[in-house]
């Protein structure tokens, strides 16, 4: 069920998107809080139009937003956040010479009572 969206400033160059998404999926699954890896859905996009502070062009970011269903404890959410942040910190398959990069993880809860999901085979 987890929905992961990775956004990054496009002043980060040659970011290996597939490897980053795969590493994040492994990091999340390795928490032991996800029952099957195929439940994790991840997408990534570079933001061309962004502003950090007052426009210092030596700043960049990689932001992960993880949407999960309600019901996890604070400790579980903290474990997911810490694992994903550690993954971002260890990932180095990009070029960002001279940039200060903000690595961020956001955990967003989606109410179980109104979340819908079905699988169809065509």
mmCIF file of C-alpha atoms in Angstrom, residues 2-79:
data_model
loop_
_atom_site.group_PDB
_atom_site.id
_atom_site.type_symbol
_atom_site.label_atom_id
_atom_site.label_comp_id
_atom_site.label_asym_id
_atom_site.label_seq_id
_atom_site.Cartn_x
_atom_site.Cartn_y
_atom_site.Cartn_z
ATOM 1 C CA UNK A 2 2.713 2.524 0.703
ATOM 2 C CA UNK A 3 2.828 5.269 -1.898
ATOM 3 C CA UNK A 4 6.246 6.883 -2.194
ATOM 4 C CA UNK A 5 6.890 10.063 -4.179
ATOM 5 C CA UNK A 6 10.453 11.288 -4.604
ATOM 6 C CA UNK A 7 10.992 14.846 -5.787
ATOM 7 C CA UNK A 8 14.325 16.508 -6.340
ATOM 8 C CA UNK A 9 15.603 19.824 -7.617
ATOM 9 C CA UNK A 10 16.858 19.543 -11.167
ATOM 10 C CA UNK A 11 20.140 21.246 -10.316
ATOM 11 C CA UNK A 12 21.077 17.742 -9.149
ATOM 12 C CA UNK A 13 22.361 16.129 -12.341
ATOM 13 C CA UNK A 14 22.622 12.548 -13.593
ATOM 14 C CA UNK A 15 20.600 11.158 -10.691
ATOM 15 C CA UNK A 16 20.148 7.408 -11.165
ATOM 16 C CA UNK A 17 16.401 7.404 -10.624
ATOM 17 C CA UNK A 18 15.830 3.653 -10.915
ATOM 18 C CA UNK A 19 18.539 2.807 -8.398
ATOM 19 C CA UNK A 20 17.324 5.436 -5.955
ATOM 20 C CA UNK A 21 13.752 4.130 -6.109
ATOM 21 C CA UNK A 22 14.931 0.524 -5.753
ATOM 22 C CA UNK A 23 17.145 1.401 -2.785
ATOM 23 C CA UNK A 24 14.284 3.283 -1.102
ATOM 24 C CA UNK A 25 11.903 0.364 -1.665
ATOM 25 C CA UNK A 26 14.439 -2.022 -0.106
ATOM 26 C CA UNK A 27 15.014 0.328 2.832
ATOM 27 C CA UNK A 28 11.279 0.558 3.478
ATOM 28 C CA UNK A 29 10.735 -3.186 3.148
ATOM 29 C CA UNK A 30 13.700 -3.877 5.433
ATOM 30 C CA UNK A 31 11.877 -2.140 8.295
ATOM 31 C CA UNK A 32 9.769 -5.296 8.580
ATOM 32 C CA UNK A 33 6.623 -3.151 8.514
ATOM 33 C CA UNK A 34 5.569 -3.891 4.913
ATOM 34 C CA UNK A 35 4.066 -7.315 4.243
ATOM 35 C CA UNK A 36 5.147 -7.674 0.596
ATOM 36 C CA UNK A 37 7.437 -5.631 -1.664
ATOM 37 C CA UNK A 38 4.859 -5.441 -4.480
ATOM 38 C CA UNK A 39 2.715 -3.288 -2.188
ATOM 39 C CA UNK A 40 5.248 -0.438 -2.407
ATOM 40 C CA UNK A 41 4.558 1.979 -5.273
ATOM 41 C CA UNK A 42 7.259 4.544 -5.953
ATOM 42 C CA UNK A 43 7.625 7.311 -8.494
ATOM 43 C CA UNK A 44 10.163 10.048 -8.982
ATOM 44 C CA UNK A 45 10.315 13.432 -10.665
ATOM 45 C CA UNK A 46 12.734 16.290 -11.048
ATOM 46 C CA UNK A 47 11.363 19.743 -10.270
ATOM 47 C CA UNK A 48 12.459 22.349 -12.784
ATOM 48 C CA UNK A 49 10.649 25.203 -11.110
ATOM 49 C CA UNK A 50 11.660 25.503 -7.465
ATOM 50 C CA UNK A 51 12.892 28.092 -5.009
ATOM 51 C CA UNK A 52 14.850 27.444 -1.834
ATOM 52 C CA UNK A 53 14.901 30.356 0.571
ATOM 53 C CA UNK A 54 15.547 33.544 -1.389
ATOM 54 C CA UNK A 55 17.009 31.795 -4.415
ATOM 55 C CA UNK A 56 20.519 30.729 -3.396
ATOM 56 C CA UNK A 57 21.526 28.623 -6.382
ATOM 57 C CA UNK A 58 23.939 26.548 -4.278
ATOM 58 C CA UNK A 59 21.032 24.764 -2.601
ATOM 59 C CA UNK A 60 19.310 21.549 -3.711
ATOM 60 C CA UNK A 61 16.959 18.941 -2.269
ATOM 61 C CA UNK A 62 15.742 15.379 -2.454
ATOM 62 C CA UNK A 63 12.379 14.987 -0.734
ATOM 63 C CA UNK A 64 10.627 11.671 -0.091
ATOM 64 C CA UNK A 65 6.949 11.673 0.782
ATOM 65 C CA UNK A 66 5.670 8.325 2.030
ATOM 66 C CA UNK A 67 1.920 7.864 2.216
ATOM 67 C CA UNK A 68 0.826 5.069 4.553
ATOM 68 C CA UNK A 69 -2.499 3.978 5.968
ATOM 69 C CA UNK A 70 -3.399 5.088 9.481
ATOM 70 C CA UNK A 71 -2.772 2.728 12.360
ATOM 71 C CA UNK A 72 1.017 2.659 12.699
ATOM 72 C CA UNK A 73 2.579 3.595 16.004
ATOM 73 C CA UNK A 74 4.819 6.636 16.331
ATOM 74 C CA UNK A 75 7.821 4.295 16.748
ATOM 75 C CA UNK A 76 6.947 2.484 13.514
ATOM 76 C CA UNK A 77 6.590 5.752 11.591
ATOM 77 C CA UNK A 78 9.887 6.965 13.044
ATOM 78 C CA UNK A 79 11.577 3.701 11.977
#
